[in-house]
Every structure is written in C-alpha cells, then in structure tokens.
PDB file of N, CA and C in Angstrom:
ATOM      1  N   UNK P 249     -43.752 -74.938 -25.085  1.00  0.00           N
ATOM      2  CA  UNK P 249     -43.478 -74.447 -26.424  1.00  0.00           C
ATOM      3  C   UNK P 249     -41.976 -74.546 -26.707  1.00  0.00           C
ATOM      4  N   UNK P 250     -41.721 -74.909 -27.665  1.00  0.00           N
ATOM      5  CA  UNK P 250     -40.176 -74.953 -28.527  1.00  0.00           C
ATOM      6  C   UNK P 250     -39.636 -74.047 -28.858  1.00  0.00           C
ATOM      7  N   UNK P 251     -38.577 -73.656 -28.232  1.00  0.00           N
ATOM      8  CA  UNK P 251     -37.781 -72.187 -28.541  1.00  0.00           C
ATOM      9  C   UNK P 251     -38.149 -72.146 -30.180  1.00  0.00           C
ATOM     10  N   UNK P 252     -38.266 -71.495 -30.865  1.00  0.00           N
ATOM     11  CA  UNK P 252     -37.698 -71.125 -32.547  1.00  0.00           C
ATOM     12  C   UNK P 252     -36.438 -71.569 -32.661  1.00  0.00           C
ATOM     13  N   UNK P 253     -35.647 -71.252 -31.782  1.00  0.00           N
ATOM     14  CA  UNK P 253     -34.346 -71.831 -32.106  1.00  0.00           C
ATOM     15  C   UNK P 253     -33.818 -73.119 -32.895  1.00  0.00           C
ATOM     16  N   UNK P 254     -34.829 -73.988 -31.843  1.00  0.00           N
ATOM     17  CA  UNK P 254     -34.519 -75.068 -31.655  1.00  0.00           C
ATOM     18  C   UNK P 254     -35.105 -76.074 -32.724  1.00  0.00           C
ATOM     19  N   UNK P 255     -36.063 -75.288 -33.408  1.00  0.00           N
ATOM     20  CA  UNK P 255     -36.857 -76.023 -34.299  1.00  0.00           C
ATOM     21  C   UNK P 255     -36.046 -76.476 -35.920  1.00  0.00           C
ATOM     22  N   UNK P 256     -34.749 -75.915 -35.916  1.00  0.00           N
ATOM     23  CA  UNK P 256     -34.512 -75.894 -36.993  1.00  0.00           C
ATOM     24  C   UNK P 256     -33.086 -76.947 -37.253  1.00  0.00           C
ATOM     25  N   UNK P 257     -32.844 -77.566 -35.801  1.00  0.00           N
ATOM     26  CA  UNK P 257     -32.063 -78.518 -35.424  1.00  0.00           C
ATOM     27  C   UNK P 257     -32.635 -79.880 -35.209  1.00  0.00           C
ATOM     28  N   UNK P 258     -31.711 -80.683 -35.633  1.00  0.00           N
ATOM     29  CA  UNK P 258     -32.014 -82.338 -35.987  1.00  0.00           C
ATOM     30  C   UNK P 258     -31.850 -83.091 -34.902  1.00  0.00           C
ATOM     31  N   UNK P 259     -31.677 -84.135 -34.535  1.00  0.00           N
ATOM     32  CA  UNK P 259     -31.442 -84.803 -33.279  1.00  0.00           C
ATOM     33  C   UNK P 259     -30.182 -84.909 -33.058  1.00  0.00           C
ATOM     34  N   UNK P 260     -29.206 -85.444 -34.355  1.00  0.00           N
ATOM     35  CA  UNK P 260     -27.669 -84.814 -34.323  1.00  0.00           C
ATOM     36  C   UNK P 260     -27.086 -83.578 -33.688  1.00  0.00           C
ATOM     37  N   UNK P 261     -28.216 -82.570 -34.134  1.00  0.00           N
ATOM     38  CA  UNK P 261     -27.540 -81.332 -33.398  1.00  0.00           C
ATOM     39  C   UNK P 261     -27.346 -81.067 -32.194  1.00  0.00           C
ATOM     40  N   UNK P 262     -28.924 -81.667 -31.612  1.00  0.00           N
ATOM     41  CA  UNK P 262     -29.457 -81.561 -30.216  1.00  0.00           C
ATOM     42  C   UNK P 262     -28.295 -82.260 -29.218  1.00  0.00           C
ATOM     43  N   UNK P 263     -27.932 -83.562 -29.899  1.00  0.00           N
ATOM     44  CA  UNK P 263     -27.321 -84.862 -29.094  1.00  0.00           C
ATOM     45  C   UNK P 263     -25.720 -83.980 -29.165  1.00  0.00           C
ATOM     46  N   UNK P 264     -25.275 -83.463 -29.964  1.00  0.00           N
ATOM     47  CA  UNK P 264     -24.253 -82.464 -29.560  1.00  0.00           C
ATOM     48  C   UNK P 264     -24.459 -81.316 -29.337  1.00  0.00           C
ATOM     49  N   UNK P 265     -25.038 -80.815 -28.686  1.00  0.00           N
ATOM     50  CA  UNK P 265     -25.352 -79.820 -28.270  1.00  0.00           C
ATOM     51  C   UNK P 265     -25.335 -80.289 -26.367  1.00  0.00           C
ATOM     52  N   UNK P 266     -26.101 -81.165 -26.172  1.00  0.00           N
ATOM     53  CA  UNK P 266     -26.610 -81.714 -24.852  1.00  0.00           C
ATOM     54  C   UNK P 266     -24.633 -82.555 -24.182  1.00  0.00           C
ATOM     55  N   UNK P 267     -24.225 -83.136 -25.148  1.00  0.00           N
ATOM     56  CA  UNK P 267     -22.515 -83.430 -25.330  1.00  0.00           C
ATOM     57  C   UNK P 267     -21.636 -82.141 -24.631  1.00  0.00           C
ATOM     58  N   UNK P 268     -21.952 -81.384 -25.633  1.00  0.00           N
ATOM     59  CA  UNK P 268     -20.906 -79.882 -25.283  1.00  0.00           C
ATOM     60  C   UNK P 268     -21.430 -79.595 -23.475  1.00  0.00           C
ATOM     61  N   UNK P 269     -22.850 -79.370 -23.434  1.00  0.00           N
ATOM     62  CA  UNK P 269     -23.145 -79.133 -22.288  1.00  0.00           C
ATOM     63  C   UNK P 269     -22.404 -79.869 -21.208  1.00  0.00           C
ATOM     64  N   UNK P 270     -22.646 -81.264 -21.301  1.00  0.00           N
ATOM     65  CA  UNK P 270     -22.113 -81.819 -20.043  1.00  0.00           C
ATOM     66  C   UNK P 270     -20.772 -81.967 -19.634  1.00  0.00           C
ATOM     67  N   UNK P 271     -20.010 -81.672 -20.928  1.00  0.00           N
ATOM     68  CA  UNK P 271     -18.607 -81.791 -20.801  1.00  0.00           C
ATOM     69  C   UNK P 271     -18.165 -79.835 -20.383  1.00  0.00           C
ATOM     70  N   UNK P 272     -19.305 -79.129 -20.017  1.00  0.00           N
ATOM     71  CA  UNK P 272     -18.903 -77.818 -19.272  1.00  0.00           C
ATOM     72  C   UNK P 272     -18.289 -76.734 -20.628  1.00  0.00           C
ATOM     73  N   UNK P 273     -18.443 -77.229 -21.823  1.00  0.00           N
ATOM     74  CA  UNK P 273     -18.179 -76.312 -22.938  1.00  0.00           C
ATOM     75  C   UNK P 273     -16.607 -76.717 -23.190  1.00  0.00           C
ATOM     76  N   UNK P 274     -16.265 -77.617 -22.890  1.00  0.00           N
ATOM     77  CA  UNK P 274     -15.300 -77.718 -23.432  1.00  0.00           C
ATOM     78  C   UNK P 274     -14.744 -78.670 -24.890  1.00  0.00           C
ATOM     79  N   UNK P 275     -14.429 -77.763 -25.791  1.00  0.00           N
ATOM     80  CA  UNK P 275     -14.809 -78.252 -27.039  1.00  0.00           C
ATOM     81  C   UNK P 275     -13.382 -79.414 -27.159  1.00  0.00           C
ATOM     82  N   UNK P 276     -12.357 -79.461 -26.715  1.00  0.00           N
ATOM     83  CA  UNK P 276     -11.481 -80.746 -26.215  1.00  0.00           C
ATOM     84  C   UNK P 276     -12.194 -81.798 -25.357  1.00  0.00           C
ATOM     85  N   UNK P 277     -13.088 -81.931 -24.611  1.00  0.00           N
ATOM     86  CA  UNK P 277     -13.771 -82.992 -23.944  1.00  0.00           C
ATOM     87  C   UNK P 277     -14.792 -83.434 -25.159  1.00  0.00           C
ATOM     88  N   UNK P 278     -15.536 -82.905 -26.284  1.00  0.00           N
ATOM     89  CA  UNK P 278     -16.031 -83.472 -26.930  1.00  0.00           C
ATOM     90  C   UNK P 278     -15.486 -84.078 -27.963  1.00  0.00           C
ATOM     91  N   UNK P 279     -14.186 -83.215 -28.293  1.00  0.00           N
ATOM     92  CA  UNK P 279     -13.350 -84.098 -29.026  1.00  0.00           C
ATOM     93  C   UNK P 279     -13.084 -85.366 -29.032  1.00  0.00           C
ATOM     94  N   UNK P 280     -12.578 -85.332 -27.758  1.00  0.00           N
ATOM     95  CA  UNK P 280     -12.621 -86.878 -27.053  1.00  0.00           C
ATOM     96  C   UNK P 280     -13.567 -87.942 -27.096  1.00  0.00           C
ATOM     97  N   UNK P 281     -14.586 -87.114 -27.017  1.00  0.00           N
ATOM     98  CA  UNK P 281     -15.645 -88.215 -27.181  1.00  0.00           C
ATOM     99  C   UNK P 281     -16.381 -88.439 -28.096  1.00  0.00           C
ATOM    100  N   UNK P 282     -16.143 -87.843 -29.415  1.00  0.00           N
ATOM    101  CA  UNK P 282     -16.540 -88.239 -30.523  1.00  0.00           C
ATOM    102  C   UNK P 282     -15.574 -88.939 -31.125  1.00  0.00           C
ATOM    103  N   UNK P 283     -14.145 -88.786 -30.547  1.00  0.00           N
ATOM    104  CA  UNK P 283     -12.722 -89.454 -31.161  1.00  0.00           C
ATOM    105  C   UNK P 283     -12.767 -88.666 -32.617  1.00  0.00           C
ATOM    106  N   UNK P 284     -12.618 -87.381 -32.507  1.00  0.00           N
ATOM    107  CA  UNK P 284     -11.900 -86.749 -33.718  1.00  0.00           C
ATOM    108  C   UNK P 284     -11.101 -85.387 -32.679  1.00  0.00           C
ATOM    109  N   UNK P 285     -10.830 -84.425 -33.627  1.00  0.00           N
ATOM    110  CA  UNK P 285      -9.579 -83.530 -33.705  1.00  0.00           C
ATOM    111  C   UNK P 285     -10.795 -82.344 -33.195  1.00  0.00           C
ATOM    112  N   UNK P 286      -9.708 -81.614 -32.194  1.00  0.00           N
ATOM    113  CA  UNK P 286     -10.574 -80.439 -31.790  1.00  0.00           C
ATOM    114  C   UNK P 286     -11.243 -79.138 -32.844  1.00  0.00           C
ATOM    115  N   UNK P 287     -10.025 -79.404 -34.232  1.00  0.00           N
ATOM    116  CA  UNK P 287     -10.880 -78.725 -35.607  1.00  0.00           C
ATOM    117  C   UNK P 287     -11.814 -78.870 -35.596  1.00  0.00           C
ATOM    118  N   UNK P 288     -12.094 -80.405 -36.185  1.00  0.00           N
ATOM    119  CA  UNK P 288     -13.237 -80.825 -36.678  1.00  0.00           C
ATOM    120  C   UNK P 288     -14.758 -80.770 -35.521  1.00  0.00           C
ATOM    121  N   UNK P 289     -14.286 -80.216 -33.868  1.00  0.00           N
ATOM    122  CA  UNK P 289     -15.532 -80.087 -33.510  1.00  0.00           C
ATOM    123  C   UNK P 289     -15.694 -78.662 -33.336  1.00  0.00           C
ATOM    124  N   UNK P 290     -15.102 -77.315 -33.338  1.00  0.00           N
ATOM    125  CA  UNK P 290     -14.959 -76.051 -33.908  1.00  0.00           C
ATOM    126  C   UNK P 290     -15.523 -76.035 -35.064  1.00  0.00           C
ATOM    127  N   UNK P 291     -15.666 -76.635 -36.013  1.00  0.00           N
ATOM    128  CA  UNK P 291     -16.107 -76.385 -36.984  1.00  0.00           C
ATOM    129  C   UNK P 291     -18.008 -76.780 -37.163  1.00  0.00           C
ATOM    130  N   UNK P 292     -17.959 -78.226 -36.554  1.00  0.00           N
ATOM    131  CA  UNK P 292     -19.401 -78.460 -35.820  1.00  0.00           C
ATOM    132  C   UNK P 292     -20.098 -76.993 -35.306  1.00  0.00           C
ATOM    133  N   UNK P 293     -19.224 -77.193 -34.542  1.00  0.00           N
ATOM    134  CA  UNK P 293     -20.175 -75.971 -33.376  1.00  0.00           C
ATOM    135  C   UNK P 293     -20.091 -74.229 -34.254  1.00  0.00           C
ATOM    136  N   UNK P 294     -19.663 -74.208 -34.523  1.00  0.00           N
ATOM    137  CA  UNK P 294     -19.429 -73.049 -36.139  1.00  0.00           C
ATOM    138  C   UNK P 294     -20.825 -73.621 -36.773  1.00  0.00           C
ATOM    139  N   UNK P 295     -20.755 -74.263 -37.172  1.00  0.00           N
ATOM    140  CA  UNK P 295     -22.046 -74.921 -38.001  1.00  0.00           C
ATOM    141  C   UNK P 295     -23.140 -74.228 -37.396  1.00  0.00           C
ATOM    142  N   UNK P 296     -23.365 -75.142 -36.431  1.00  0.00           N
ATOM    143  CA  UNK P 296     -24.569 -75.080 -35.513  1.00  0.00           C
ATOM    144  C   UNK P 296     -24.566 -73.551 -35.027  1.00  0.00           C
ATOM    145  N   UNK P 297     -23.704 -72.887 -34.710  1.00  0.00           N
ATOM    146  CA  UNK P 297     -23.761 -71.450 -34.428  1.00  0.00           C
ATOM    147  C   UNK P 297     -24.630 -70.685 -35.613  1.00  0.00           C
ATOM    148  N   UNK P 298     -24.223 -71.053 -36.615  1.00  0.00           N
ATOM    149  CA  UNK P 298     -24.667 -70.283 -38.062  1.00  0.00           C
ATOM    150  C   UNK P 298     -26.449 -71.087 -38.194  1.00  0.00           C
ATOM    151  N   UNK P 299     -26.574 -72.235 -38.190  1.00  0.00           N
ATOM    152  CA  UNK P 299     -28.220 -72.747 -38.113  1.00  0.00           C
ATOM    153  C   UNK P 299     -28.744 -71.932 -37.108  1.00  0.00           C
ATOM    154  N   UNK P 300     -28.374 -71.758 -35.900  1.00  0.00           N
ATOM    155  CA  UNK P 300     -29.503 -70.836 -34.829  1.00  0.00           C
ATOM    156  C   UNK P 300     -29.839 -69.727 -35.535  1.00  0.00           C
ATOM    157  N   UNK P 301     -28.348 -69.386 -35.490  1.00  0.00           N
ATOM    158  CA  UNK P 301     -28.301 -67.520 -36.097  1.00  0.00           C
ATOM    159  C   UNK P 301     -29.858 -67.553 -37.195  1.00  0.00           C
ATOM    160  N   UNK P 302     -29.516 -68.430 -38.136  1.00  0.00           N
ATOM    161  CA  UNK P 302     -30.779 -68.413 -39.608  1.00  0.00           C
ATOM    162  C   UNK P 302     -32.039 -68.690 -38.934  1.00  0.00           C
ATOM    163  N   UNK P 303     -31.899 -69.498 -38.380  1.00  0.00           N
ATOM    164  CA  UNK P 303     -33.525 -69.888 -37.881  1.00  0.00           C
ATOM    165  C   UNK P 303     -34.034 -69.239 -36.706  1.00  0.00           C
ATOM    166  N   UNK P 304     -33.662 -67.865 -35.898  1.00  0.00           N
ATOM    167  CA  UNK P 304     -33.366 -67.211 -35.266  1.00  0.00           C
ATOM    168  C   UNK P 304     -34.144 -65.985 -35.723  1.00  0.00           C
ATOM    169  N   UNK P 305     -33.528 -65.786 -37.055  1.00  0.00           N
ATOM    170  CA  UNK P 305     -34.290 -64.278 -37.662  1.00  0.00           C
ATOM    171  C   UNK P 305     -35.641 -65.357 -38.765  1.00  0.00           C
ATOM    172  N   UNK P 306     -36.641 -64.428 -38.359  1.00  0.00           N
ATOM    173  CA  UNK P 306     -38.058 -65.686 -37.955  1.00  0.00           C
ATOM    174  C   UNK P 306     -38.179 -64.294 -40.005  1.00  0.00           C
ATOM    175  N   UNK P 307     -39.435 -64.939 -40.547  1.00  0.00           N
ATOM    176  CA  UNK P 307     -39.524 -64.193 -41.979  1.00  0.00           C
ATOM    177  C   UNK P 307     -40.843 -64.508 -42.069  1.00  0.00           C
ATOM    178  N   UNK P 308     -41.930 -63.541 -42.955  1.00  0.00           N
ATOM    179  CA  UNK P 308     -42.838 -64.386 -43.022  1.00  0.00           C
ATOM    180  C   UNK P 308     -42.673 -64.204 -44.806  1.00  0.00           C
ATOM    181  N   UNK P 309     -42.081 -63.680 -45.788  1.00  0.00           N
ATOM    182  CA  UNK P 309     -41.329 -63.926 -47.207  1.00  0.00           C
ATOM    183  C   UNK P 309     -41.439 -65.192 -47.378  1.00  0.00           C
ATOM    184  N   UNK P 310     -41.627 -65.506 -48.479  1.00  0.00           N
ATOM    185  CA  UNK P 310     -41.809 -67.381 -48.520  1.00  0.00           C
ATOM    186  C   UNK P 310     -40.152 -67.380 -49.354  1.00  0.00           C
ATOM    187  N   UNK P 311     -39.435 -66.446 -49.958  1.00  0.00           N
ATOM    188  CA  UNK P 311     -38.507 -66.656 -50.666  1.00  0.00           C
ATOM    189  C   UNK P 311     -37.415 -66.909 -49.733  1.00  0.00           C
ATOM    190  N   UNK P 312     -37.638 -65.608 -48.525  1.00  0.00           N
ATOM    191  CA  UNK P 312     -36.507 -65.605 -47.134  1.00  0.00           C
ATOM    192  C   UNK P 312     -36.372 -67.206 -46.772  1.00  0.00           C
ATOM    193  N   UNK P 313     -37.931 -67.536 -46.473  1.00  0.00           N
ATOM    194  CA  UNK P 313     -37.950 -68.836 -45.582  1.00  0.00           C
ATOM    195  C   UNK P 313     -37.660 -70.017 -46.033  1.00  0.00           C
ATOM    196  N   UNK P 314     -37.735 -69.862 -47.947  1.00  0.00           N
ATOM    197  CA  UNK P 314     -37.207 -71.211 -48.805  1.00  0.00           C
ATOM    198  C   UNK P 314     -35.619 -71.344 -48.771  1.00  0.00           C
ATOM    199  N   UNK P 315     -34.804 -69.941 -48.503  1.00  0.00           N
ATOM    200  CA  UNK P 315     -33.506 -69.835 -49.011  1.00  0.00           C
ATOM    201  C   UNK P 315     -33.118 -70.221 -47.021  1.00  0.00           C
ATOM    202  N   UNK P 316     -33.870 -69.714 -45.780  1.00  0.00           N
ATOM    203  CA  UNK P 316     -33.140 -70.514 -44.731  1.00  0.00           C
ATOM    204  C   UNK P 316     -33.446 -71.792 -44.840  1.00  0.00           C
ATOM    205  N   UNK P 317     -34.637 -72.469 -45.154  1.00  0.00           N
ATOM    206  CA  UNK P 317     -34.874 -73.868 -45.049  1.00  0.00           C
ATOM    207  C   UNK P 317     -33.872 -74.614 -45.657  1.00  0.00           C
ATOM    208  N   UNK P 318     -33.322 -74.304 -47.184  1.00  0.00           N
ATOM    209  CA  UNK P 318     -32.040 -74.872 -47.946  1.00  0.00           C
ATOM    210  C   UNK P 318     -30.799 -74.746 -46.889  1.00  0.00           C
ATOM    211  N   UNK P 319     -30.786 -73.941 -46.114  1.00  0.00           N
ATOM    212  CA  UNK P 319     -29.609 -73.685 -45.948  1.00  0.00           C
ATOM    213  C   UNK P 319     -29.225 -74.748 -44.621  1.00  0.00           C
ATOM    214  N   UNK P 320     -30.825 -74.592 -43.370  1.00  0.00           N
ATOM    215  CA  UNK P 320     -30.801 -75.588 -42.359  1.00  0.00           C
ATOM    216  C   UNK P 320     -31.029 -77.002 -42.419  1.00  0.00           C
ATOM    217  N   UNK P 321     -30.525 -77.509 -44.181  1.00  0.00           N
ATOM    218  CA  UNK P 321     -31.047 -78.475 -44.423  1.00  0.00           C
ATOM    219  C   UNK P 321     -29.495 -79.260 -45.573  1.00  0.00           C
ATOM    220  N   UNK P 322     -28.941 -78.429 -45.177  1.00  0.00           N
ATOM    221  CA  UNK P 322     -27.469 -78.506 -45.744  1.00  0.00           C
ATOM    222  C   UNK P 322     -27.391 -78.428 -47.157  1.00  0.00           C
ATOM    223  N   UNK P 323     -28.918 -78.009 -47.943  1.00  0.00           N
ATOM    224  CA  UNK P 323     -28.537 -78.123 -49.775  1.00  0.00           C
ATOM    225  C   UNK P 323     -27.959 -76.740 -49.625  1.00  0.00           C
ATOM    226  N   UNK P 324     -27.886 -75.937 -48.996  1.00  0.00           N
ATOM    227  CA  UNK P 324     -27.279 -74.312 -49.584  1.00  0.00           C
ATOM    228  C   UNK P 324     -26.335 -73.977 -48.104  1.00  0.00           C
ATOM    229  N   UNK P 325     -24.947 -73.863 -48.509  1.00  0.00           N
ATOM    230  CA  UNK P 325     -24.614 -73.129 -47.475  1.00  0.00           C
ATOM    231  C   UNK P 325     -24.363 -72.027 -46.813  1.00  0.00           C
ATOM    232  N   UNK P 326     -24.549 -71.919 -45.640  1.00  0.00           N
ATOM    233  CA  UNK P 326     -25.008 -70.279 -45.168  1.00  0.00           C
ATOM    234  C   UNK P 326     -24.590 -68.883 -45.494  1.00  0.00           C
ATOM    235  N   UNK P 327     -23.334 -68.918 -45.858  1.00  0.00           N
ATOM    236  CA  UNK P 327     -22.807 -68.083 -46.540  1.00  0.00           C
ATOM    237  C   UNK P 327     -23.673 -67.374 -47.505  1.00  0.00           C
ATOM    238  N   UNK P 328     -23.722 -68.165 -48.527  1.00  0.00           N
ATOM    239  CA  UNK P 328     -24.512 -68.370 -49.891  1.00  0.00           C
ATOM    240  C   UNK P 328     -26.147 -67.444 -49.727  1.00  0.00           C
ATOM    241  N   UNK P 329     -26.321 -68.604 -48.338  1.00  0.00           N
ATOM    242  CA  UNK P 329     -27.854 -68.124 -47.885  1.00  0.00           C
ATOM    243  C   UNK P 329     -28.128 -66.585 -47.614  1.00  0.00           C
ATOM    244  N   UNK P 330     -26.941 -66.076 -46.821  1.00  0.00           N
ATOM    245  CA  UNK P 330     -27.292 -64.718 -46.499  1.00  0.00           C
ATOM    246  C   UNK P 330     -27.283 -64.178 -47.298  1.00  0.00           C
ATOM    247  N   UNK P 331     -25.897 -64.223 -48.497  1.00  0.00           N
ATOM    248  CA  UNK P 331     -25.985 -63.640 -49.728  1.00  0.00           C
ATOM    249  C   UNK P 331     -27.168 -62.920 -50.434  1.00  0.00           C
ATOM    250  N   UNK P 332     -27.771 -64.394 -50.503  1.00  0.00           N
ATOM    251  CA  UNK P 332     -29.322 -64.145 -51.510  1.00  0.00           C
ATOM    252  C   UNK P 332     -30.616 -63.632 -50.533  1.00  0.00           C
ATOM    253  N   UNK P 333     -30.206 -63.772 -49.731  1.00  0.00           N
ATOM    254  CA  UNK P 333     -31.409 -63.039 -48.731  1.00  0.00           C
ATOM    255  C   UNK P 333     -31.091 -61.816 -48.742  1.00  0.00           C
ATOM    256  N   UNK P 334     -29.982 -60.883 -48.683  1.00  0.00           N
ATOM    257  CA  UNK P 334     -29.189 -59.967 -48.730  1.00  0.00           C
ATOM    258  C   UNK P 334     -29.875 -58.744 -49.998  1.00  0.00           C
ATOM    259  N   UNK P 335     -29.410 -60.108 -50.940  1.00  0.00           N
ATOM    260  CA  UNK P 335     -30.058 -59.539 -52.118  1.00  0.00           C
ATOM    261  C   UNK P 335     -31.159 -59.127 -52.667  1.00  0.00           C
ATOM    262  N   UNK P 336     -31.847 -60.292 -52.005  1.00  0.00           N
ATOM    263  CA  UNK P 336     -33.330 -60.500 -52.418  1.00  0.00           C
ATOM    264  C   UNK P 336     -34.000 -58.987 -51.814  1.00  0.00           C
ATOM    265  N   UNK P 337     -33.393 -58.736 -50.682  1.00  0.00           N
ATOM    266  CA  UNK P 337     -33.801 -57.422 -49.809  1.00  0.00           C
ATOM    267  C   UNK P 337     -33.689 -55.926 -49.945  1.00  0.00           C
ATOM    268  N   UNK P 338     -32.520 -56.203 -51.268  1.00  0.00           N
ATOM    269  CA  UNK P 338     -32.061 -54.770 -51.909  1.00  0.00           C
ATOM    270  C   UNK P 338     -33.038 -54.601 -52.868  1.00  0.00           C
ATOM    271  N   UNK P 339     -33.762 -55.636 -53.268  1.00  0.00           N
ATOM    272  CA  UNK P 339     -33.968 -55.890 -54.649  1.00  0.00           C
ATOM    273  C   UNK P 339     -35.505 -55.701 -54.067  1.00  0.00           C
ATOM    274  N   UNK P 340     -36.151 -56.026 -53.416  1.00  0.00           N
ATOM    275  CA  UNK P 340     -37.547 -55.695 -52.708  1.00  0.00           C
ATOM    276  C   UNK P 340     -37.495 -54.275 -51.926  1.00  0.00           C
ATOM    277  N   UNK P 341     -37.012 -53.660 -51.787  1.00  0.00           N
ATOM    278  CA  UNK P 341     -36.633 -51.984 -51.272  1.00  0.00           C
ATOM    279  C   UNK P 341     -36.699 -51.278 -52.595  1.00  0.00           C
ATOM    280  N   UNK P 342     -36.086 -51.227 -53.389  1.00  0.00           N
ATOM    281  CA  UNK P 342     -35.989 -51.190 -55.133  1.00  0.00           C
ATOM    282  C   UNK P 342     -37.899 -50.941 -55.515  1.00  0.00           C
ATOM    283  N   UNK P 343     -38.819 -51.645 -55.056  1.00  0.00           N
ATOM    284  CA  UNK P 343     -39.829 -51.994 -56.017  1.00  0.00           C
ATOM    285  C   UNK P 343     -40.445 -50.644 -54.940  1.00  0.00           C
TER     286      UNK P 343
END
C-alpha cells in the first residue's frame, strides 16, 4: 500500500526526493546536481514540504479535497489553500 503521503507527488517529486536521499540530505549536493543555486533547491524542498503537509491531512469534504487537489496540482498555491480551507471551516461551525 502507498503511504497517503506519497500519493499526491509526481514523479518529479519522487526523483527529487530519492536525489536528496542519496546525496545524505544535503541540499548543496543536490544543488550540484541539478546545476542550480542552493535557493532555488530550498525552495523545491519548501514546496514539497508544504504538498505532504496538504495531502497528509486526509478530508472526506469534497470542497476541503477540491481546494488540496488545486493546490497539489500547482493551480492554487498553498498558502491561499489553507486560507480557504481555514475559512470554509469557520464558516461550516457557523451552520
């Protein structure tokens, strides 16, 4: 069976993910080997930190699960996402 986790990650994610691993977590060895700037893979792995986190807290709400699907799918970003889930939750306590 497939973690939940994992289900909400692309093969991109996986293939850096399996990257970070072998290079022992060091986010300068992947730098290297993607040939960009240690920002720009901090910010990756920021990414991908925030997709687990969403696809992580499991919903059975079809509104929860439309607003993580946008979000693990890059049309909405996560920020945004929690926002309206946030909301949506004040606003369903309310009724």
């Amino acid at each position: 069976m497939i973690p939940k986790w994992i289900e909400g990650l692309n093969d991109e994610d996986l293939n850096f993910i399996k990257k970070f691993i072998l290079a022992s977590g060091s986010l300068k060895e992947v730098a290297n080997l993607y040939n960009v700037t240690y920002p720009t893979v901090r910010l990756r792995l920021d990414k991908l930190i925030k997709k687990i986190q969403i696809n992580e807290s499991n919903s059975a709400d079809p509104y929860v699960s439309l607003v993580k699907q946008l979000a693990l799918q890059d049309k909405l970003d996560f920020d945004t996402a929690k926002l309206l889930i946030s909301e949506y939750k004040k606003i369903e306590k309310e009724k």
